[in-house]
Every structure is written in C-alpha cells, then in structure tokens.
PDB file of C-alpha atoms in Angstrom:
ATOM      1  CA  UNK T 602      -8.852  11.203 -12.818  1.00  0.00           C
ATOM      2  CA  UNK T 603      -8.875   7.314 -13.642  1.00  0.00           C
ATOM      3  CA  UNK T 604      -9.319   8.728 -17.461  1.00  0.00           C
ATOM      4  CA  UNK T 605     -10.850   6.012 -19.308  1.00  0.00           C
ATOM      5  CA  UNK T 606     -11.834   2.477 -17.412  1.00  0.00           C
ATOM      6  CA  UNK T 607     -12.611  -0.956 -19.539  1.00  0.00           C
ATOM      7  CA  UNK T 608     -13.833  -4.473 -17.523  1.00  0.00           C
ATOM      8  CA  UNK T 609     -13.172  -6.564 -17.581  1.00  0.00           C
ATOM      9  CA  UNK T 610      -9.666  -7.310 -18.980  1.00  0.00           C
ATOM     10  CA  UNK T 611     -10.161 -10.785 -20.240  1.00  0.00           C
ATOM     11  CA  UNK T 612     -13.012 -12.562 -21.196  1.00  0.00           C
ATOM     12  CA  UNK T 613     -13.689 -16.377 -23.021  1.00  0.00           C
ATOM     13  CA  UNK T 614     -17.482 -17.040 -24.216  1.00  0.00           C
ATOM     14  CA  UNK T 615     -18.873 -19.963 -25.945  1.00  0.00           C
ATOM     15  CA  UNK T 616     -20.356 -19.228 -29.486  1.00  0.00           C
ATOM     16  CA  UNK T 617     -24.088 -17.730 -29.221  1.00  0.00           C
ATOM     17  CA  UNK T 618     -23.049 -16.105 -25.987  1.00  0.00           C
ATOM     18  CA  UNK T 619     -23.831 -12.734 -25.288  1.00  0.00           C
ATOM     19  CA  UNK T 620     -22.185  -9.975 -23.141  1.00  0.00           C
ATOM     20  CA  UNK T 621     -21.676  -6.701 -22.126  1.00  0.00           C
ATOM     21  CA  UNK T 622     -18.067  -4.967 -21.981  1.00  0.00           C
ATOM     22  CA  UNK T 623     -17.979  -1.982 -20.190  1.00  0.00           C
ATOM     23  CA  UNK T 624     -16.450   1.153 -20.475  1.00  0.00           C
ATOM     24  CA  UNK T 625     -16.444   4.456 -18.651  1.00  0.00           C
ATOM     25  CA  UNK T 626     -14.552   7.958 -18.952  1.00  0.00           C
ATOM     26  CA  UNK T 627     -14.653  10.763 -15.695  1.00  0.00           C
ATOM     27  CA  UNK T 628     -13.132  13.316 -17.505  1.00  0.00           C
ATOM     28  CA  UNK T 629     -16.593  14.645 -18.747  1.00  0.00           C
ATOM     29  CA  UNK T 630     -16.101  13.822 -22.402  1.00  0.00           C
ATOM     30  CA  UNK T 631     -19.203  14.692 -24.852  1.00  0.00           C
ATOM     31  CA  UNK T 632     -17.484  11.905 -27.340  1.00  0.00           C
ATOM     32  CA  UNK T 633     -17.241   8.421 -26.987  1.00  0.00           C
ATOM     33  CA  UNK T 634     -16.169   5.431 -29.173  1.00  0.00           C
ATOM     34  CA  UNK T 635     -15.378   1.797 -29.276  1.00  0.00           C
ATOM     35  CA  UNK T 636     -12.756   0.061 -31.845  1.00  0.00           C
ATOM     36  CA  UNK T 637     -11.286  -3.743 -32.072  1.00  0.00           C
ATOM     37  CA  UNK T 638      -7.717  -4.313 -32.333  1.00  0.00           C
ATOM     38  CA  UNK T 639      -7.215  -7.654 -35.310  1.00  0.00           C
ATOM     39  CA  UNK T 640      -3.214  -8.551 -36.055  1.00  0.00           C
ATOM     40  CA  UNK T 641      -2.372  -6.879 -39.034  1.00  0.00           C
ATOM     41  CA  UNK T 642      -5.169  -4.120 -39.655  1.00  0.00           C
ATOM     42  CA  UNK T 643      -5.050  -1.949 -37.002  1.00  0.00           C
ATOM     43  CA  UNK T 644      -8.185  -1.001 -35.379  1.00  0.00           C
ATOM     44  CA  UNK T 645     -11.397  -0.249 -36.543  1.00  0.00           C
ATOM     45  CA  UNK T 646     -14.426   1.753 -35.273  1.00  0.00           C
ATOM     46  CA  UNK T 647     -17.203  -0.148 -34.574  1.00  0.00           C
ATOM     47  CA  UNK T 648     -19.656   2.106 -32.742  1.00  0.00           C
ATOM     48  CA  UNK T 649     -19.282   5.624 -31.524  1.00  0.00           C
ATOM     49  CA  UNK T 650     -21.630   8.434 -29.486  1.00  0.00           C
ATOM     50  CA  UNK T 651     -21.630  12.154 -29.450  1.00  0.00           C
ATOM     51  CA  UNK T 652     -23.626  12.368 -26.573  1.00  0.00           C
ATOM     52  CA  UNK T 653     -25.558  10.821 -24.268  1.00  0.00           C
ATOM     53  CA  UNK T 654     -28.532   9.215 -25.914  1.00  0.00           C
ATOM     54  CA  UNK T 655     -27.212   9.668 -29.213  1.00  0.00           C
ATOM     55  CA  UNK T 656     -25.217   6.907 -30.793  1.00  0.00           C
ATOM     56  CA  UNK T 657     -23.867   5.611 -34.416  1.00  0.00           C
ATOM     57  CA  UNK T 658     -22.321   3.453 -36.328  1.00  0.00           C
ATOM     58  CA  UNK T 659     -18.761   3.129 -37.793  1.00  0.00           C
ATOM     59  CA  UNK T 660     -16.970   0.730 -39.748  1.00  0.00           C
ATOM     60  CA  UNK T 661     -17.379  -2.619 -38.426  1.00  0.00           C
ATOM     61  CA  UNK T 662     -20.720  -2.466 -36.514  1.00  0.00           C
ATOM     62  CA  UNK T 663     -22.406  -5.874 -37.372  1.00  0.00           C
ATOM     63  CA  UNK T 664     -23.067  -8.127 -34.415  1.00  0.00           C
ATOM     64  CA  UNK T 665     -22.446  -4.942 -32.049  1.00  0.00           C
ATOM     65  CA  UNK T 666     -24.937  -3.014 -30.006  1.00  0.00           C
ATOM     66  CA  UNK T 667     -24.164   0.068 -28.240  1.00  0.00           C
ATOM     67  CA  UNK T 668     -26.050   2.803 -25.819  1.00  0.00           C
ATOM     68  CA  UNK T 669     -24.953   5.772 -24.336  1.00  0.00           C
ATOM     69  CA  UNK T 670     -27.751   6.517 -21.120  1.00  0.00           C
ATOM     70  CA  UNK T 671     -24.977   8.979 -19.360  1.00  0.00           C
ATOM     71  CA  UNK T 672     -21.679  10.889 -20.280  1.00  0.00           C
ATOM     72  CA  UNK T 673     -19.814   8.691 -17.985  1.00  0.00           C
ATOM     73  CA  UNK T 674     -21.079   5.078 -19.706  1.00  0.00           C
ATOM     74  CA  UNK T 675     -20.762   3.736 -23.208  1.00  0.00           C
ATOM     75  CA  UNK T 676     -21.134   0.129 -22.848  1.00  0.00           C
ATOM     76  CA  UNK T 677     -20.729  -2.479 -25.689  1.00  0.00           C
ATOM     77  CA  UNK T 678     -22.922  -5.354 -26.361  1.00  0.00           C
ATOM     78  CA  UNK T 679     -21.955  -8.692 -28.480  1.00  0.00           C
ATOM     79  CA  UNK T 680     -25.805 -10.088 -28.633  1.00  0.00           C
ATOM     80  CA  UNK T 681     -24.312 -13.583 -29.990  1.00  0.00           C
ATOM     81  CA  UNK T 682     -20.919 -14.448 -29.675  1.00  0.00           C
ATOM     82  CA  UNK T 683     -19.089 -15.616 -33.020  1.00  0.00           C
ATOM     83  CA  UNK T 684     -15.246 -16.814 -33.535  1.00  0.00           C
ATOM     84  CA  UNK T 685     -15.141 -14.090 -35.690  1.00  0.00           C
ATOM     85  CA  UNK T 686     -15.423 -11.640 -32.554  1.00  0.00           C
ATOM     86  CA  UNK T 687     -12.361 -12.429 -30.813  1.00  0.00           C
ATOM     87  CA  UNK T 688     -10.199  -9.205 -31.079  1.00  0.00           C
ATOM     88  CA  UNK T 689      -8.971  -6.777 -28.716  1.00  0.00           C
ATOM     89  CA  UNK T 690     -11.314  -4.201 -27.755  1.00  0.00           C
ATOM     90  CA  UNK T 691     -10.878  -0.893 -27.480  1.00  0.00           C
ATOM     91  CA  UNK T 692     -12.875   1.986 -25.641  1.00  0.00           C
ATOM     92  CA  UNK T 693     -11.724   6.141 -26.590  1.00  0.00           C
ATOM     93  CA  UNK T 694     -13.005   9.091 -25.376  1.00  0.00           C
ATOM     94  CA  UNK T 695     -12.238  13.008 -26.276  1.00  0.00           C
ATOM     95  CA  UNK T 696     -13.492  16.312 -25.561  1.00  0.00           C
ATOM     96  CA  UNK T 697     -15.714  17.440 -27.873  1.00  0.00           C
ATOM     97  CA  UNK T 698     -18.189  15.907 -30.376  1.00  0.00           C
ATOM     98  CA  UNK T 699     -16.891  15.870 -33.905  1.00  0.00           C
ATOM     99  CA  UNK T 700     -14.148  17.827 -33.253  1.00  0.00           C
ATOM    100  CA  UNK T 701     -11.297  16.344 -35.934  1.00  0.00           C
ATOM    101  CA  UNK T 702      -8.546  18.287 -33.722  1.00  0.00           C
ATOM    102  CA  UNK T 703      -9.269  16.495 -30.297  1.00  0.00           C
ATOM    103  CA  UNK T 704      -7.160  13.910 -28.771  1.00  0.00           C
ATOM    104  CA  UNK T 705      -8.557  10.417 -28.047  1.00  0.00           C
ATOM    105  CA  UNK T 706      -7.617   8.732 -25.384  1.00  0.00           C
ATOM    106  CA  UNK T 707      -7.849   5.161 -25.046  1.00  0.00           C
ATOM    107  CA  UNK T 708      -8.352   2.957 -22.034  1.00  0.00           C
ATOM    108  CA  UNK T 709      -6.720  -0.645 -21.725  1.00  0.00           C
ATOM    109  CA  UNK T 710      -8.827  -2.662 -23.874  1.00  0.00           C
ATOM    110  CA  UNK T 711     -10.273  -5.985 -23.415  1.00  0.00           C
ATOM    111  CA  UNK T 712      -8.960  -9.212 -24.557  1.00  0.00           C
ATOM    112  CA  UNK T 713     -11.674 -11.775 -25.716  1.00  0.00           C
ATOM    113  CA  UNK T 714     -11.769 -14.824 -27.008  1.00  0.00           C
ATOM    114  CA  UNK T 715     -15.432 -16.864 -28.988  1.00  0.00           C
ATOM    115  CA  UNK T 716     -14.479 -20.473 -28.873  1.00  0.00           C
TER     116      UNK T 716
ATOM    117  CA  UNK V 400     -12.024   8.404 -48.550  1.00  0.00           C
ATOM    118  CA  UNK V 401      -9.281   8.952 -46.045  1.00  0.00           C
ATOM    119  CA  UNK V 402      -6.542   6.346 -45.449  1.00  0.00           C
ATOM    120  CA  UNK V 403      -3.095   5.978 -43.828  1.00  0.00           C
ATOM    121  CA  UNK V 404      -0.054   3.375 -44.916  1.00  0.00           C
ATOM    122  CA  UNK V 405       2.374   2.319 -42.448  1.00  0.00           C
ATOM    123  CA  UNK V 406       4.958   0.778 -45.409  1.00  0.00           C
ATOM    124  CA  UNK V 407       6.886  -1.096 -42.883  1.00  0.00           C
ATOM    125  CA  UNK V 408       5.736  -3.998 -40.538  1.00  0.00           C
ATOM    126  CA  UNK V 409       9.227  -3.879 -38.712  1.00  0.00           C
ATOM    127  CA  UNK V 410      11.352  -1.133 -37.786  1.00  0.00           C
ATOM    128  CA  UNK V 411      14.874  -2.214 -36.113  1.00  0.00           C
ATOM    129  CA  UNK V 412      17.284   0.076 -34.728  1.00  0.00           C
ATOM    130  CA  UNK V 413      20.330  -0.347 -32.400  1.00  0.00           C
ATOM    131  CA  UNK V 414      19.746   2.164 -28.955  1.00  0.00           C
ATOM    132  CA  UNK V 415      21.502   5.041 -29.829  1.00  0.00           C
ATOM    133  CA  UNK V 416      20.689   5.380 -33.037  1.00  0.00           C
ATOM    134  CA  UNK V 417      18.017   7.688 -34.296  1.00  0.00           C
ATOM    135  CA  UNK V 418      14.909   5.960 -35.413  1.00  0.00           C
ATOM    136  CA  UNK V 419      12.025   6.829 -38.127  1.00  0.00           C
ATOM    137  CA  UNK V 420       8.767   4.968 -38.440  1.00  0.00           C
ATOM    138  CA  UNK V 421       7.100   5.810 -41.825  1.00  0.00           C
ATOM    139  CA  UNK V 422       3.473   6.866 -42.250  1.00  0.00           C
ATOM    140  CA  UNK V 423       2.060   8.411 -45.608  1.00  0.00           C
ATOM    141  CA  UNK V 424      -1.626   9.477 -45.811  1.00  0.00           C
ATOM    142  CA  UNK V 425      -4.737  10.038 -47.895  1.00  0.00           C
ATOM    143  CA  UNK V 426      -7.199  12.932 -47.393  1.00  0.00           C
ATOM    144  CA  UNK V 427      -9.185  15.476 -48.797  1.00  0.00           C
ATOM    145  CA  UNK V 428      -9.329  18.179 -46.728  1.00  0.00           C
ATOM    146  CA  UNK V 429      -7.515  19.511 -43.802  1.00  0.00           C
ATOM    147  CA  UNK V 430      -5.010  16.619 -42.439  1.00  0.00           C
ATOM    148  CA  UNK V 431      -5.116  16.056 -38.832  1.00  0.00           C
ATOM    149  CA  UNK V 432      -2.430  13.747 -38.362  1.00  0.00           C
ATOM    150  CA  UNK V 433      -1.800  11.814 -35.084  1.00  0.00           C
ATOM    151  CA  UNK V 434       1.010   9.015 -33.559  1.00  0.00           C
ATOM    152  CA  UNK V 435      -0.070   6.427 -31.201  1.00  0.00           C
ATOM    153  CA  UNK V 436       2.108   3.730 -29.189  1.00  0.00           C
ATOM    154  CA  UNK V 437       0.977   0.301 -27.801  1.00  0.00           C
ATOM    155  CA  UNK V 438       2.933  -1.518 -25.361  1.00  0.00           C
ATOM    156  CA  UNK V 439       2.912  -4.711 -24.677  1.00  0.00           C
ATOM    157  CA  UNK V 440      -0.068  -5.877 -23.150  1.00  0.00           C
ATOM    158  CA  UNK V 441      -1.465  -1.947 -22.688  1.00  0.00           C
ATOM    159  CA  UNK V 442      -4.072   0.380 -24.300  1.00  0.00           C
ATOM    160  CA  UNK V 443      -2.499   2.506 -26.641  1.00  0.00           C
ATOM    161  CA  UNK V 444      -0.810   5.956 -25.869  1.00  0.00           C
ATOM    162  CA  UNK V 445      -1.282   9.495 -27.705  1.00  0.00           C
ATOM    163  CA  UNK V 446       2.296  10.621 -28.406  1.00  0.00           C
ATOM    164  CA  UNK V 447       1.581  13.694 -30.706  1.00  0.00           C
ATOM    165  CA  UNK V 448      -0.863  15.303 -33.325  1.00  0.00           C
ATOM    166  CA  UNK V 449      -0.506  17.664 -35.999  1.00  0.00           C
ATOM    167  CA  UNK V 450      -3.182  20.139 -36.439  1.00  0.00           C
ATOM    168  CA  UNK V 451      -1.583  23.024 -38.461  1.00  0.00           C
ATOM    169  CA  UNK V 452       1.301  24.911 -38.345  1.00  0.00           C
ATOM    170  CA  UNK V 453       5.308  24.292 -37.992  1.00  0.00           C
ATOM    171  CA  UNK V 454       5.885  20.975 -39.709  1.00  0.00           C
ATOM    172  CA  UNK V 455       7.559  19.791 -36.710  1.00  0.00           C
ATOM    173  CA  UNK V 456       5.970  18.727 -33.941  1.00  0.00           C
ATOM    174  CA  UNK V 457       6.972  17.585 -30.462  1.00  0.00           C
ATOM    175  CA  UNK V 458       5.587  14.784 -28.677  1.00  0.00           C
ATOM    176  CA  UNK V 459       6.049  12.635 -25.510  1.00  0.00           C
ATOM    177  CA  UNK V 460       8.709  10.577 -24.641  1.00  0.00           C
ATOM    178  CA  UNK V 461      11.371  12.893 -26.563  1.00  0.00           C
ATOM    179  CA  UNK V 462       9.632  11.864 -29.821  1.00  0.00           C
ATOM    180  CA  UNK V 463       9.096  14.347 -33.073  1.00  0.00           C
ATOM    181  CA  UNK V 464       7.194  14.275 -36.238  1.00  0.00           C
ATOM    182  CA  UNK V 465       8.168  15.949 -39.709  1.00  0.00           C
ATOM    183  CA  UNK V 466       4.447  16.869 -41.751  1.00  0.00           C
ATOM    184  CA  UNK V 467       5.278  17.008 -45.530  1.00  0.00           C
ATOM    185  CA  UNK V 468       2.628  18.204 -47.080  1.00  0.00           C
ATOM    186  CA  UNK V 469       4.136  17.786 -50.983  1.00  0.00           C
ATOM    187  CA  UNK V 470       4.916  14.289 -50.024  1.00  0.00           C
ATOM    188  CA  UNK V 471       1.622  13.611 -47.798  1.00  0.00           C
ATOM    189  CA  UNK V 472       3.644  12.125 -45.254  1.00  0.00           C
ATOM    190  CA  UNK V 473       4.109  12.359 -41.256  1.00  0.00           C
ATOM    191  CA  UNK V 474       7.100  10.444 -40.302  1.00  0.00           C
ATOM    192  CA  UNK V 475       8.055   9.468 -36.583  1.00  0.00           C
ATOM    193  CA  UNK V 476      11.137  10.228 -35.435  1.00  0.00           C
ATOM    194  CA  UNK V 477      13.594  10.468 -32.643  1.00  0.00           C
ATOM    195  CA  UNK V 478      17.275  11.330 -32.448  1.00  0.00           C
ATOM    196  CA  UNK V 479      18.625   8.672 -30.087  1.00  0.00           C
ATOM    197  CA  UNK V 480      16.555   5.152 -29.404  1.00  0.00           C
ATOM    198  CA  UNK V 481      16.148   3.488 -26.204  1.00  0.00           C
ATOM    199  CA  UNK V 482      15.484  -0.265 -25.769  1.00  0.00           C
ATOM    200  CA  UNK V 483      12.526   1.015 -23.737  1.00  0.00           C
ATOM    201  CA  UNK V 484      11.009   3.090 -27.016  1.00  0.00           C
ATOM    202  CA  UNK V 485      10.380  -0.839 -28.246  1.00  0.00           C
ATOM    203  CA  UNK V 486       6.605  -1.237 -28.703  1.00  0.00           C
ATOM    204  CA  UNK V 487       3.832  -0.992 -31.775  1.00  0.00           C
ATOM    205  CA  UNK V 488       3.612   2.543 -32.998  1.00  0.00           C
ATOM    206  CA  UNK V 489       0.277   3.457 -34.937  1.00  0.00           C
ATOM    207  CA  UNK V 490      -0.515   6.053 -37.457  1.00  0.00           C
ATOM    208  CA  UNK V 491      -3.817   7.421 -37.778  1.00  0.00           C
ATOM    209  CA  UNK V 492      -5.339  10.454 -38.954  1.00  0.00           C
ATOM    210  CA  UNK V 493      -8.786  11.759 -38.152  1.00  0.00           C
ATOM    211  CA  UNK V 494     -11.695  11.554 -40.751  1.00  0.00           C
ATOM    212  CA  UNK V 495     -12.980  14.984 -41.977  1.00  0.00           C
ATOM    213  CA  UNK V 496     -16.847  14.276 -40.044  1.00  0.00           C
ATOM    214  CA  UNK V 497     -14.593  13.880 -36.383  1.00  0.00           C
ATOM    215  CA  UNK V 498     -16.594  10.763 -36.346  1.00  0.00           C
ATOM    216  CA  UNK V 499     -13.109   8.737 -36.247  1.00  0.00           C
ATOM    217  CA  UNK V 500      -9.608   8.300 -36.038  1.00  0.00           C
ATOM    218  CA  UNK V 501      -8.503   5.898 -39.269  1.00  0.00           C
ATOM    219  CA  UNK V 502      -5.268   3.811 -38.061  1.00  0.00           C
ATOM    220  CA  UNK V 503      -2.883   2.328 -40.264  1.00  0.00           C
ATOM    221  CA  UNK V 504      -2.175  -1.351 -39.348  1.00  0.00           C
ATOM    222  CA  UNK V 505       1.355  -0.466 -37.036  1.00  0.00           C
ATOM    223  CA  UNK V 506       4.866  -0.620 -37.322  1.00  0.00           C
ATOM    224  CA  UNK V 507       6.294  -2.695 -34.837  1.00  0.00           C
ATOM    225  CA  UNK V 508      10.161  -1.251 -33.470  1.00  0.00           C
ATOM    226  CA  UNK V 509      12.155  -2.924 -31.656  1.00  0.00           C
ATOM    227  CA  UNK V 510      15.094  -1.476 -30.298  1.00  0.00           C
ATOM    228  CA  UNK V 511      18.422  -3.808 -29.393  1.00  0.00           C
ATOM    229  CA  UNK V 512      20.893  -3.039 -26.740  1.00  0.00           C
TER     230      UNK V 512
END
C-alpha cells in the first residue's frame, strides 16, 4: 500500500490564483481530512469527509473548498489564493468514520507559498 | 471544548539520557490521547495512542507514554535518547464527535551527541 499520497510537494501561486491539491488514500478508509501546518500552532482542520459524497467543515475552512466523489480522492481547492494561505498542508485518513479511537495517518504534506 | 498544551517549545537532551516531552490536556469525556513525530521535511508519524487501560503505553521507535488521569497529563518518554529521536513531536487528542484530532503546537527535541 502507498498509504496516503499528496501532489504535488511544492507549489508557489500568485495572489487570486486558484488550485487544486490532491490527495489520495488506497487503504479503503471511510474517513478523510485535510489540516495546515502554521509555525507555532500546530495544525488545524480545515475540511474533513466521512464518506464519499459527504463532506464538512472544521476549524479553519474559509477560502477552502473540498469534495469527496470516491473513497480513494479527497481533493482540496484554494478558489483565490491569499498570503494568508501559505502553510503546510496536510492530508489524513483513518478507518472508520467518527471513530475517536482510530489512528490517522498522514501523508507528506504540501508546501505552498501565495506571493 | 477540548484542548492540549505542549508547555515547552524546546526539549534538549544529551543521547543517552532519557527524555520526556510534556503534554497536559482538556476534555470532557473519554480522553483519547495520541503522540505524533515530524521530521524534517516529512509528514508526520503516529507513534502511539491511548485509548483505555494500563497507563503505560508502548509506541514505535522504543518510545512510551505515562496517562495520568488526576493530573490530565500524557507525557512522552523514552529511557535512552538517540541523536536520531531529534525531530518535532506533537500532542493531540481526538475531539469527542471523531470529527478531529486537536494538536498542541509541538515540542521541538533535539538530541546532542
């Protein structure tokens, strides 16, 4: 199993850019999730999906859009880019839907910059 | 609300010695308690979880955790350090819906040789 798969790596956008980062899981998880990684405060759930067609929101969702079309896929979409946006992101998986005792695993995040 | 507090930014240890990274936490409810690490450049690691049960649990990588209920706390620990075990080492515990996993903000250790 590649577990959980991010692309790409590194990205730099322009402000009012939009994009898509990409994340995908084959281990057949029903829960999916993404968080950004900011010095100093940890990360922090942005979106997050039980299943697929059903998503919601977490913590920090505002400038965010998420779908979830298969089990495999939860891609995340800035619709326009702000400074404010460059973090780390993160994509996590686990088992079972809203199961507080599951394991998340994490893949290996994406770096991006708003300029 | 839940919450978790990581009290020190900086943990630093000579290899050999044992370490503990701090982590006290907030919930009502059941506490499901979990350690993360982040190396360098990488996605971040599950090391261990505590769900119920004996206080101390066993992780990867030769690492342990103590639960203290009384004193809400779920220290990292590990009897002998490697320069290797350097890296950012989150606490987070897991919010009573299972929507998420709340993180403190990370204890950095760095281990000297």
């Amino acid at each position: 199993n590649a577990g959980v798969t991010q692309t790409p790596k590194f990205q730099v956008l322009k402000t009012g850019q939009s994009m898509t980062l990409q994340c995908a899981q084959d281990m057949n998880h029903e829960y999916m999730s993404w968080y950004r990684q900011d010095p100093g405060m940890g990360l922090r759930l942005i979106h997050y999906s039980v299943g697929a067609g059903i998503t919601d929101q977490g913590e920090v969702p505002n400038g965010y859009n998420v779908s979830r079309s298969t089990t495999e896929d939860f891609p995340l979409r800035l619709l326009s880019a702000a400074p404010s946006q460059t973090s780390v992101y993160f994509c996590a998986s686990s088992p079972n839907s809203l199961a507080p005792t599951d394991t998340q695993y994490f893949g290996p995040g994406t770096r991006l910059t708003v300029l | 609300a839940q919450s978790v507090a990581q009290p020190e930014d900086q943990v630093n240890v000579a290899e050999g010695n044992p370490l503990t990274v701090k982590c006290t936490y907030s919930v009502s409810g059941n506490p499901y308690l979990f350690w993360y690490v982040q190396y360098p450049n990488r996605g971040l690691q599950f090391l261990l979880k505590y769900i119920t049960g004996d206080n101390l649990v066993k992780g990867s990588y030769g690492f342990e955790a103590e639960f203290n209920k009384s004193q809400t706390s779920f220290h990292l620990k590990k009897p002998s350090a490697l320069v290797s075990d350097s890296a950012l080492y989150f606490c987070a515990v897991r919010d009573q819906a299972g929507t998420a996993l709340i993180f403190g903000k990370g204890t950095t250790l760095s281990v000297s040789s």
